[in-house]
Structures are given as C-alpha cells and as structure tokens.
Amino acid sequence: MTDTSIPHAEQSSETESGPIVAKGADGPDETEVEAGPREKKAPAESELFRQSEIAADYVEGLLDILDYDGDIDELVSGGRPVVEVVGGRLQNLVGQRGATLEALQELTRLAVFRQTGTPSRLLLDVGGYRANRRKELAAVAKNAVEKVKEYGEPIRLEPMSAFERKCVHDVVNAAAGVESESEGVEPNRRIVVRPAD
C-alpha cells in the first residue's frame, strides 16, 4: 500500500533548530529521533527564501479575496521561511488566541508544498501577533520558573499551541534548576514546569 498523504508540516514546529522532532498521536514535542542515513540536509537559504516568496504570493491572494489591506514581507529567520503581514484591520486574520492565524499558516504551508513538493516550516505572522505573544509567554515562563524554584513543586500551564509551547520551552530550558515537558493531547496539550532532577 502506498501512502499518498501530504506530510504534515507541523512535525517540527516546536524546534527552531536542533534535533529532529517526532510527531506522535499526542503532537510534536520532546521525542528526539536519531538521524539516520536517509536524513535530508537542511534547505539552502535560497530555497527557504523561495518558500517565503511562494507563501507571500498565496497570502496576498487571500488578502485580495478578503478585501484586506496589508504590507507583506518575506524573509528567512532562524533557518525557516517567514512571512509577516502588517497593517490595520487584521485582527480577524489572527482570531481568538491565534486560532485563525494557525489555520492560515497551515493553508499557506500547503500552498508551498503544492509548488515545491517538500513540507515547509514556514512561520506566518499577522499584525505582529506572534512577536507580542512570544513576549507574553516569556513572562509566563519566567514566572513559572520562579515559582518552581521557590516552592519546589511542578506547575502545569494552560493548554497552548505548538508555537506557544516552543516559546515557553525555550525560556525554561535557558534557566538552571528547572525543566519542562509537554503533556496531553491537542488541543489540550500543555507544559509542565518542574524542578530538574
């Protein structure tokens, strides 16, 4: 039997760089997969920029259909293609807690896949939502780290998207004496911060 499904681009969404992450039934996270002989090398920056251009064209088409105005920037950052949309009246494209933005990002990744034939780790941001959310999540993570260090008890954070969990893991992993892991199943997957062993 041949698998004709489209590879899910979210498989490595919680990794900016580093180990390949496996996606199980409960979502992407901590499970590192040893690199084998079939491992593909990282795409060249020119290929990543091409992905961001394809994505920008797709997003521009969506904005035209929706009659929204926005400036679109395509770039490569942290080894992944990025498309940023800036302008007024874009909140509907973000949605409640970024849900609409996540859906648009998946559609855009599929558009890139259709043209390139390879899954993309494209990051889509609208109205600076992800940058602002990253700052908020850094504060949440720092607060959790302080409480875990002070009381020595694990803390379970609210359910978060893969992007949000990645932001929190980055902050917790940079702190000494604590560790974090994700638990649960989407859409209720959450981070637990606990004292390091």
XYZ file of N, CA, C and O in Angstrom:
788
model
N 0.851 -1.177 0.000
C 0.000 0.000 0.000
C 0.891 1.232 0.000
O 1.858 1.302 0.742
N 0.560 2.231 -0.799
C 1.352 3.446 -0.895
C 0.687 4.552 -0.097
O -0.513 4.767 -0.204
N 1.476 5.270 0.676
C 0.961 6.397 1.451
C 0.935 7.618 0.557
O 1.972 8.081 0.093
N -0.254 8.143 0.303
C -0.376 9.317 -0.563
C -0.733 10.563 0.223
O -1.098 11.573 -0.346
N -0.610 10.483 1.530
C -0.960 11.657 2.336
C 0.117 12.721 2.219
O 1.270 12.438 1.922
N -0.293 13.945 2.458
C 0.644 15.066 2.430
C 1.356 15.108 3.772
O 0.706 15.077 4.809
N 2.686 15.180 3.787
C 3.393 15.259 5.061
C 2.930 16.484 5.830
O 2.751 17.543 5.260
N 2.724 16.329 7.109
C 2.231 17.413 7.941
C 3.395 18.316 8.322
O 4.320 17.901 8.993
N 3.344 19.561 7.888
C 4.450 20.489 8.103
C 4.664 20.819 9.560
O 5.708 21.316 9.937
N 3.699 20.547 10.419
C 3.812 20.887 11.836
C 4.737 19.936 12.581
O 5.009 20.129 13.744
N 5.259 18.918 11.915
C 6.065 17.921 12.595
C 7.225 18.517 13.352
O 7.639 18.000 14.362
N 7.785 19.597 12.895
C 8.931 20.154 13.592
C 8.668 21.571 14.053
O 9.572 22.350 14.208
N 7.418 21.938 14.303
C 7.085 23.313 14.627
C 7.652 23.781 15.946
O 7.842 24.957 16.142
N 7.913 22.864 16.878
C 8.427 23.300 18.159
C 9.939 23.355 18.179
O 10.531 23.622 19.196
N 10.591 23.118 17.066
C 12.037 23.203 17.053
C 12.462 24.314 16.122
O 12.156 24.312 14.959
N 13.152 25.287 16.644
C 13.705 26.336 15.803
C 14.917 25.783 15.061
O 15.154 26.083 13.930
N 15.713 25.023 15.757
C 16.848 24.334 15.170
C 17.186 23.206 16.112
O 16.670 23.136 17.212
N 18.052 22.326 15.710
C 18.428 21.268 16.631
C 17.869 19.938 16.188
O 17.726 19.682 15.000
N 17.538 19.063 17.154
C 17.167 17.703 16.815
C 15.882 17.627 16.006
O 15.037 18.491 16.099
N 15.776 16.567 15.241
C 14.544 16.301 14.517
C 13.529 15.840 15.546
O 13.837 15.073 16.441
N 12.313 16.320 15.433
C 11.301 16.001 16.427
C 10.243 15.114 15.806
O 9.769 15.377 14.712
N 9.886 14.070 16.508
C 8.875 13.149 16.002
C 7.501 13.583 16.452
O 7.331 14.062 17.556
N 6.510 13.389 15.594
C 5.141 13.715 15.957
C 4.396 12.418 16.174
O 4.229 11.624 15.268
N 3.948 12.233 17.400
C 3.159 11.056 17.724
C 1.697 11.416 17.736
O 1.298 12.484 17.297
N 0.905 10.549 18.297
C -0.536 10.777 18.357
C -0.867 11.975 19.224
O -1.914 12.571 19.083
N 0.027 12.337 20.131
C -0.267 13.457 21.012
C 0.439 14.733 20.596
O 0.521 15.674 21.350
N 0.969 14.819 19.395
C 1.510 16.070 18.891
C 3.027 16.111 18.936
O 3.681 15.235 19.473
N 3.613 17.188 18.349
C 5.054 17.298 18.289
C 5.622 17.693 19.634
O 5.008 18.434 20.358
N 6.748 17.171 19.994
C 7.407 17.627 21.200
C 8.767 17.052 21.422
O 9.648 17.157 20.619
N 8.893 16.371 22.569
C 10.199 16.063 23.102
C 10.936 14.902 22.458
O 12.099 14.757 22.690
N 10.289 14.020 21.741
C 10.922 12.793 21.303
C 11.935 13.080 20.209
O 11.580 13.449 19.111
N 13.200 12.880 20.523
C 14.230 13.098 19.529
C 14.404 11.831 18.717
O 14.377 10.732 19.233
N 14.600 12.002 17.430
C 14.804 10.875 16.539
C 16.262 10.910 16.104
O 16.762 11.934 15.673
N 16.926 9.792 16.220
C 18.313 9.727 15.794
C 18.372 9.917 14.281
O 17.582 9.363 13.542
N 19.325 10.713 13.850
C 19.491 10.950 12.425
C 20.021 9.686 11.769
O 21.004 9.118 12.221
N 19.358 9.243 10.740
C 19.759 8.040 10.043
C 20.338 8.382 8.683
O 20.463 9.550 8.323
N 20.656 7.385 7.891
C 21.254 7.630 6.583
C 20.300 8.317 5.619
O 20.741 8.916 4.666
N 18.982 8.262 5.878
C 18.018 8.882 4.967
C 17.737 10.332 5.325
O 16.918 10.978 4.709
N 18.425 10.872 6.327
C 18.181 12.253 6.744
C 18.550 13.214 5.613
O 19.604 13.106 5.002
N 17.650 14.158 5.342
C 17.911 15.142 4.306
C 18.630 16.319 4.931
O 18.380 16.679 6.069
N 19.509 16.952 4.140
C 20.189 18.117 4.671
C 19.222 19.299 4.674
O 18.235 19.325 3.936
N 19.523 20.270 5.517
C 18.658 21.444 5.642
C 18.612 22.193 4.311
O 19.615 22.256 3.598
N 17.442 22.762 3.986
C 17.330 23.501 2.717
C 18.264 24.713 2.714
O 18.502 25.327 3.754
N 18.778 25.036 1.552
C 19.629 26.212 1.404
C 18.790 27.469 1.638
O 17.570 27.459 1.474
N 19.465 28.549 2.001
C 18.751 29.795 2.279
C 17.973 30.271 1.052
O 16.882 30.812 1.177
N 18.506 30.032 -0.142
C 17.791 30.443 -1.354
C 16.472 29.669 -1.493
O 15.453 30.232 -1.908
N 16.477 28.373 -1.123
C 15.248 27.578 -1.170
C 14.260 28.071 -0.124
O 13.056 28.141 -0.369
N 14.752 28.411 1.061
C 13.875 28.933 2.113
C 13.253 30.259 1.691
O 12.069 30.502 1.923
N 14.065 31.118 1.047
C 13.525 32.399 0.585
C 12.493 32.177 -0.512
O 11.475 32.866 -0.563
N 12.730 31.185 -1.372
C 11.741 30.852 -2.411
C 10.428 30.427 -1.764
O 9.341 30.811 -2.210
N 10.506 29.633 -0.690
C 9.297 29.221 0.025
C 8.569 30.439 0.580
O 7.335 30.516 0.507
N 9.324 31.397 1.124
C 8.667 32.590 1.681
C 8.020 33.428 0.576
O 6.965 34.020 0.782
N 8.628 33.454 -0.612
C 8.033 34.184 -1.738
C 6.736 33.515 -2.196
O 5.739 34.203 -2.466
N 6.748 32.192 -2.295
C 5.534 31.456 -2.681
C 4.433 31.728 -1.657
O 3.279 32.003 -2.009
N 4.800 31.667 -0.381
C 3.833 31.905 0.697
C 3.297 33.332 0.643
O 2.098 33.562 0.825
N 4.168 34.293 0.376
C 3.744 35.696 0.308
C 2.739 35.899 -0.826
O 1.746 36.609 -0.661
N 2.995 35.263 -1.966
C 2.050 35.358 -3.084
C 0.696 34.768 -2.702
O -0.359 35.326 -3.025
N 0.724 33.632 -2.018
C -0.517 32.988 -1.588
C -1.285 33.877 -0.611
O -2.492 34.087 -0.752
N -0.575 34.429 0.370
C -1.216 35.298 1.371
C -1.765 36.559 0.711
O -2.863 37.018 1.033
N -1.026 37.101 -0.249
C -1.501 38.285 -0.963
C -2.810 37.985 -1.680
O -3.744 38.795 -1.674
N -2.909 36.811 -2.289
C -4.152 36.403 -2.936
C -5.300 36.302 -1.949
O -6.426 36.725 -2.241
N -5.027 35.744 -0.765
C -6.067 35.666 0.273
C -6.527 37.052 0.700
O -7.726 37.295 0.870
N -5.568 37.955 0.893
C -5.927 39.317 1.301
C -6.790 39.995 0.255
O -7.745 40.708 0.586
N -6.470 39.769 -1.026
C -7.275 40.344 -2.108
C -8.702 39.801 -2.076
O -9.666 40.552 -2.203
N -8.827 38.492 -1.889
C -10.152 37.867 -1.840
C -10.964 38.422 -0.669
O -12.153 38.708 -0.788
N -10.296 38.597 0.478
C -10.975 39.084 1.677
C -11.122 40.600 1.708
O -11.760 41.148 2.604
N -10.524 41.281 0.726
C -10.533 42.743 0.645
C -9.894 43.374 1.885
O -10.425 44.311 2.472
N -8.744 42.818 2.300
C -7.955 43.361 3.406
C -6.701 43.996 2.826
O -6.145 43.503 1.850
N -6.270 45.070 3.458
C -5.031 45.721 3.049
C -3.937 45.367 4.044
O -4.155 45.383 5.257
N -2.773 45.052 3.520
C -1.643 44.755 4.385
C -0.362 44.713 3.584
O -0.366 44.357 2.410
N 0.724 45.121 4.218
C 2.040 45.016 3.606
C 2.614 43.654 3.965
O 2.541 43.228 5.119
N 3.198 42.993 2.983
C 3.704 41.642 3.182
C 5.224 41.642 3.028
O 5.743 42.129 2.022
N 5.905 41.129 4.030
C 7.359 40.979 3.989
C 7.687 39.497 4.002
O 7.135 38.749 4.812
N 8.588 39.086 3.111
C 9.050 37.703 3.149
C 10.533 37.714 3.492
O 11.278 38.553 3.008
N 10.937 36.790 4.362
C 12.322 36.722 4.792
C 12.646 35.328 5.290
O 11.773 34.461 5.352
N 13.897 35.129 5.639
C 14.332 33.873 6.255
C 14.911 34.243 7.608
O 15.747 35.131 7.719
N 14.410 33.574 8.650
C 14.869 33.873 10.008
C 14.966 32.572 10.794
O 14.027 31.776 10.796
N 16.080 32.374 11.479
C 16.250 31.174 12.292
C 16.177 29.891 11.488
O 15.716 28.881 11.983
N 16.604 29.943 10.221
C 16.601 28.739 9.397
C 15.235 28.319 8.909
O 15.030 27.161 8.544
N 14.293 29.252 8.892
C 12.966 28.916 8.373
C 12.397 30.114 7.628
O 12.702 31.264 7.943
N 11.549 29.843 6.609
C 10.923 30.941 5.874
C 9.875 31.629 6.742
O 9.184 30.977 7.524
N 9.795 32.951 6.601
C 8.861 33.739 7.400
C 8.121 34.704 6.481
O 8.726 35.303 5.591
N 6.828 34.842 6.721
C 6.028 35.864 6.044
C 5.326 36.677 7.121
O 4.678 36.120 8.003
N 5.511 37.999 7.049
C 4.884 38.894 8.016
C 3.913 39.799 7.267
O 4.262 40.374 6.240
N 2.710 39.921 7.807
C 1.695 40.805 7.235
C 1.443 41.915 8.240
O 1.149 41.644 9.404
N 1.604 43.165 7.793
C 1.406 44.297 8.678
C 0.362 45.228 8.088
O 0.295 45.404 6.880
N -0.441 45.809 8.950
C -1.464 46.743 8.510
C -2.590 46.822 9.515
O -2.618 46.073 10.496
N -3.519 47.723 9.270
C -4.667 47.864 10.154
C -5.742 46.855 9.804
O -5.708 46.217 8.742
N -6.689 46.693 10.690
C -7.861 45.857 10.453
C -7.506 44.404 10.114
O -8.140 43.767 9.276
N -6.499 43.864 10.791
C -6.074 42.493 10.503
C -6.417 41.516 11.629
O -6.116 40.337 11.528
N -7.031 42.002 12.697
C -7.295 41.157 13.861
C -8.120 39.919 13.506
O -7.921 38.855 14.073
N -9.020 40.041 12.536
C -9.820 38.874 12.133
C -8.958 37.763 11.547
O -9.363 36.599 11.554
N -7.788 38.112 11.028
C -6.887 37.098 10.484
C -6.091 36.388 11.581
O -5.469 35.363 11.330
N -6.123 36.955 12.778
C -5.436 36.334 13.917
C -6.412 35.438 14.661
O -6.100 34.295 14.980
N -7.606 35.958 14.918
C -8.616 35.170 15.621
C -8.344 35.069 17.108
O -7.359 35.612 17.619
N -9.212 34.365 17.789
C -9.086 34.206 19.230
C -7.872 33.345 19.550
O -7.753 32.221 19.083
N -6.962 33.902 20.319
C -5.720 33.234 20.733
C -4.927 32.677 19.547
O -4.263 31.650 19.655
N -5.035 33.355 18.404
C -4.235 32.977 17.247
C -4.749 31.786 16.466
O -4.054 31.275 15.579
N -5.980 31.347 16.741
C -6.505 30.144 16.085
C -6.629 30.324 14.572
O -6.275 29.428 13.798
N -7.121 31.471 14.137
C -7.260 31.722 12.700
C -5.891 31.825 12.050
O -5.671 31.291 10.953
N -4.958 32.463 12.728
C -3.592 32.575 12.226
C -2.958 31.196 12.036
O -2.302 30.934 11.029
N -3.169 30.298 12.993
C -2.626 28.934 12.874
C -3.210 28.232 11.644
O -2.491 27.547 10.906
N -4.519 28.417 11.418
C -5.163 27.793 10.258
C -4.620 28.382 8.953
O -4.338 27.646 7.999
N -4.453 29.698 8.911
C -3.899 30.346 7.721
C -2.469 29.876 7.464
O -2.062 29.691 6.314
N -1.715 29.691 8.536
C -0.345 29.211 8.388
C -0.333 27.814 7.762
O 0.464 27.531 6.870
N -1.236 26.935 8.209
C -1.304 25.589 7.640
C -1.689 25.636 6.160
O -1.119 24.913 5.339
N -2.662 26.476 5.813
C -3.056 26.611 4.405
C -1.889 27.120 3.568
O -1.658 26.650 2.445
N -1.152 28.078 4.114
C -0.016 28.648 3.397
C 1.086 27.607 3.231
O 1.709 27.506 2.166
N 1.326 26.806 4.269
C 2.318 25.734 4.160
C 1.916 24.723 3.083
O 2.763 24.226 2.345
N 0.619 24.436 2.999
C 0.135 23.517 1.957
C 0.334 24.112 0.568
O 0.664 23.386 -0.380
N 0.130 25.424 0.435
C 0.352 26.082 -0.857
C 1.825 25.979 -1.257
O 2.138 25.733 -2.431
N 2.717 26.132 -0.290
C 4.148 25.992 -0.568
C 4.449 24.544 -0.964
O 5.180 24.287 -1.926
N 3.865 23.605 -0.239
C 4.080 22.177 -0.542
C 3.632 21.838 -1.954
O 4.302 21.094 -2.663
N 2.507 22.378 -2.365
C 1.986 22.090 -3.710
C 2.959 22.532 -4.793
O 3.068 21.897 -5.835
N 3.670 23.645 -4.545
C 4.590 24.147 -5.572
C 5.987 23.540 -5.476
O 6.672 23.408 -6.476
N 6.430 23.199 -4.266
C 7.801 22.723 -4.097
C 7.897 21.216 -3.946
O 8.954 20.637 -4.189
N 6.825 20.582 -3.468
C 6.855 19.148 -3.235
C 7.523 18.753 -1.930
O 7.686 17.575 -1.648
N 7.916 19.732 -1.126
C 8.527 19.433 0.176
C 7.795 20.192 1.276
O 7.369 21.333 1.071
N 7.649 19.577 2.452
C 6.997 20.259 3.573
C 7.790 21.499 3.989
O 9.017 21.519 3.891
N 7.089 22.502 4.430
C 7.733 23.759 4.822
C 7.522 24.023 6.306
O 6.477 23.696 6.861
N 8.508 24.623 6.930
C 8.397 25.055 8.327
C 8.050 26.545 8.381
O 8.368 27.238 9.341
N 7.391 27.033 7.346
C 7.040 28.441 7.244
C 6.370 28.957 8.513
O 5.515 28.284 9.086
N 6.763 30.154 8.910
C 6.127 30.829 10.038
C 5.396 32.046 9.483
O 6.001 32.881 8.805
N 4.097 32.128 9.738
C 3.279 33.255 9.294
C 2.925 34.101 10.496
O 2.491 33.580 11.526
N 3.144 35.412 10.385
C 2.765 36.332 11.459
C 1.887 37.423 10.865
O 2.144 37.897 9.759
N 0.856 37.797 11.582
C -0.063 38.843 11.137
C -0.155 39.897 12.221
O -0.434 39.586 13.383
N 0.106 41.142 11.837
C -0.025 42.256 12.778
C 0.895 42.170 13.986
O 0.593 42.732 15.034
N 1.996 41.445 13.859
C 2.936 41.311 14.972
C 2.431 40.445 16.110
O 2.994 40.449 17.205
N 1.379 39.640 15.847
C 0.791 38.825 16.911
C 1.812 37.876 17.531
O 1.922 37.773 18.751
N 2.562 37.161 16.693
C 3.496 36.165 17.237
C 4.606 36.828 18.052
O 5.001 36.308 19.094
N 5.116 37.953 17.586
C 6.167 38.653 18.330
C 5.642 39.099 19.695
O 6.326 38.933 20.725
N 4.429 39.656 19.730
C 3.844 40.091 21.002
C 3.542 38.896 21.905
O 3.784 38.940 23.117
N 3.018 37.836 21.317
C 2.689 36.646 22.107
C 3.948 36.005 22.679
O 3.957 35.511 23.802
N 5.044 36.038 21.910
C 6.313 35.482 22.379
C 6.758 36.216 23.654
O 7.232 35.592 24.603
N 6.593 37.545 23.679
C 6.968 38.333 24.874
C 6.081 37.964 26.062
O 6.568 37.803 27.177
N 4.777 37.847 25.816
C 3.859 37.468 26.894
C 4.208 36.099 27.460
O 4.225 35.898 28.674
N 4.510 35.163 26.572
C 4.819 33.800 27.004
C 6.156 33.727 27.740
O 6.318 32.917 28.655
N 7.097 34.586 27.365
C 8.371 34.637 28.088
C 8.125 35.049 29.532
O 8.717 34.488 30.464
N 7.216 36.009 29.738
C 6.883 36.441 31.094
C 6.196 35.316 31.869
O 6.497 35.084 33.045
N 5.282 34.590 31.219
C 4.597 33.457 31.861
C 5.617 32.398 32.254
O 5.586 31.859 33.371
N 6.545 32.090 31.350
C 7.555 31.064 31.616
C 8.471 31.476 32.765
O 8.769 30.668 33.653
N 8.904 32.733 32.773
C 9.781 33.209 33.848
C 9.076 33.146 35.195
O 9.672 32.770 36.208
N 7.815 33.500 35.208
C 7.024 33.436 36.436
C 6.923 31.994 36.931
O 7.074 31.713 38.125
N 6.674 31.061 36.008
C 6.581 29.652 36.380
C 7.913 29.140 36.919
O 7.958 28.412 37.919
N 9.006 29.535 36.286
C 10.338 29.126 36.735
C 10.588 29.613 38.164
O 11.060 28.859 39.025
N 10.249 30.868 38.422
C 10.450 31.431 39.768
C 9.636 30.674 40.810
O 10.134 30.363 41.896
N 8.388 30.359 40.486
C 7.534 29.645 41.440
C 8.034 28.225 41.696
O 8.024 27.749 42.821
N 8.483 27.554 40.635
C 9.005 26.194 40.804
C 10.258 26.225 41.666
O 10.436 25.389 42.561
N 11.133 27.195 41.440
C 12.352 27.302 42.246
C 12.026 27.637 43.696
O 12.660 27.135 44.617
N 11.024 28.488 43.904
C 10.668 28.915 45.254
C 9.985 27.805 46.049
O 10.308 27.565 47.206
N 9.029 27.101 45.417
C 8.223 26.119 46.151
C 8.634 24.661 45.896
O 8.211 23.767 46.625
N 9.411 24.420 44.845
C 9.858 23.066 44.553
C 8.774 22.135 44.055
O 8.942 20.918 44.056
N 7.649 22.683 43.627
C 6.516 21.887 43.128
C 6.322 22.129 41.632
O 6.506 23.238 41.147
N 5.911 21.087 40.886
C 5.639 21.279 39.453
C 4.462 22.227 39.230
O 3.545 22.302 40.054
N 4.494 22.919 38.118
C 3.412 23.822 37.733
C 2.937 23.428 36.346
O 3.748 23.264 35.427
N 1.620 23.275 36.204
C 1.011 22.975 34.907
C 0.448 24.277 34.337
O -0.364 24.926 34.987
N 0.875 24.598 33.139
C 0.397 25.812 32.482
C -0.854 25.503 31.670
O -1.189 24.336 31.444
N -1.524 26.545 31.231
C -2.739 26.369 30.434
C -2.401 25.715 29.092
O -1.260 25.772 28.638
N -3.376 25.084 28.449
C -3.124 24.490 27.127
C -2.640 25.539 26.132
O -3.088 26.688 26.166
N -1.726 25.136 25.270
C -1.118 26.065 24.309
C -0.931 25.388 22.967
O -0.864 24.163 22.876
N -0.775 26.220 21.953
C -0.459 25.721 20.614
C 1.012 25.308 20.571
O 1.790 25.608 21.485
N 1.405 24.638 19.513
C 2.801 24.211 19.369
C 3.740 25.413 19.388
O 4.796 25.376 20.025
N 3.375 26.483 18.697
C 4.186 27.711 18.693
C 4.360 28.241 20.109
O 5.464 28.591 20.529
N 3.265 28.299 20.854
C 3.324 28.835 22.215
C 4.167 27.946 23.123
O 4.962 28.444 23.926
N 4.009 26.643 22.996
C 4.807 25.729 23.815
C 6.292 25.877 23.508
O 7.127 25.868 24.408
N 6.619 26.039 22.247
C 8.023 26.225 21.853
C 8.597 27.455 22.542
O 9.724 27.426 23.061
N 7.841 28.536 22.567
C 8.307 29.778 23.214
C 8.588 29.542 24.697
O 9.602 30.001 25.230
N 7.689 28.830 25.367
C 7.857 28.572 26.805
C 9.033 27.624 27.044
O 9.863 27.863 27.929
N 9.121 26.547 26.267
C 10.239 25.599 26.420
C 11.583 26.322 26.291
O 12.515 26.050 27.042
N 11.694 27.240 25.334
C 12.951 27.964 25.133
C 13.366 28.719 26.382
O 14.532 28.709 26.768
N 12.410 29.397 27.023
C 12.722 30.176 28.227
C 13.073 29.253 29.386
O 14.058 29.469 30.100
N 12.288 28.202 29.587
C 12.533 27.279 30.697
C 13.867 26.562 30.522
O 14.644 26.424 31.479
N 14.167 26.131 29.291
C 15.419 25.422 29.046
C 16.645 26.291 29.270
O 17.731 25.774 29.526
N 16.484 27.609 29.192
C 17.598 28.522 29.421
C 17.832 28.768 30.910
O 18.854 29.335 31.289
N 16.900 28.357 31.746
C 17.010 28.582 33.194
C 17.621 27.352 33.865
O 17.322 26.220 33.492
N 18.443 27.594 34.876
C 19.079 26.491 35.610
C 18.138 25.974 36.690
O 17.368 26.729 37.277
N 18.191 24.666 36.931
C 17.455 24.072 38.041
C 16.020 23.688 37.755
O 15.316 23.206 38.638
N 15.556 23.917 36.523
C 14.184 23.552 36.160
C 14.189 22.882 34.796
O 15.139 23.013 34.029
N 13.117 22.152 34.518
C 12.939 21.535 33.214
C 11.463 21.587 32.850
O 10.609 21.818 33.715
N 11.184 21.378 31.578
C 9.789 21.411 31.138
C 9.534 20.252 30.183
O 10.444 19.765 29.525
N 8.279 19.831 30.147
C 7.847 18.845 29.178
C 6.386 19.104 28.856
O 5.670 19.720 29.643
N 5.975 18.649 27.699
C 4.581 18.799 27.293
C 3.836 17.520 27.609
O 4.400 16.429 27.538
N 2.564 17.668 27.965
C 1.729 16.510 28.245
C 0.338 16.757 27.696
O -0.053 17.894 27.459
N -0.394 15.685 27.479
C -1.762 15.806 26.990
C -1.834 15.677 25.484
O -0.849 15.454 24.801
N -3.048 15.830 24.984
C -3.335 15.661 23.569
C -3.936 16.959 23.047
O -4.698 17.632 23.738
N -3.567 17.316 21.813
C -4.135 18.521 21.197
C -5.649 18.435 21.202
O -6.182 17.338 21.035
N -6.379 19.495 21.420
C -5.909 20.865 21.592
C -5.633 21.227 23.058
O -5.482 22.391 23.377
N -5.579 20.226 23.928
C -5.373 20.494 25.354
C -3.962 20.149 25.813
O -3.741 19.861 26.981
N -3.010 20.178 24.900
C -1.627 19.880 25.253
C -1.056 21.062 26.025
O -1.228 22.201 25.639
N -0.371 20.762 27.125
C 0.130 21.830 27.992
C 1.537 21.518 28.455
O 2.015 20.404 28.317
N 2.186 22.505 29.028
C 3.541 22.357 29.547
C 3.501 22.190 31.054
O 2.746 22.875 31.740
N 4.363 21.302 31.539
C 4.580 21.155 32.973
C 6.009 21.594 33.245
O 6.951 21.110 32.603
N 6.165 22.541 34.159
C 7.494 23.003 34.576
C 7.762 22.390 35.945
O 6.918 22.497 36.834
N 8.931 21.758 36.082
C 9.233 21.077 37.366
C 10.713 21.265 37.691
O 11.505 21.606 36.826
N 11.067 21.002 38.960
C 12.486 21.070 39.318
C 13.280 20.030 38.522
O 12.789 18.927 38.276
N 14.466 20.394 38.111
C 15.323 19.450 37.371
C 15.807 18.375 38.317
O 16.023 18.613 39.507
N 15.988 17.153 37.796
C 16.458 16.032 38.613
C 17.913 16.224 39.006
O 18.711 16.736 38.315
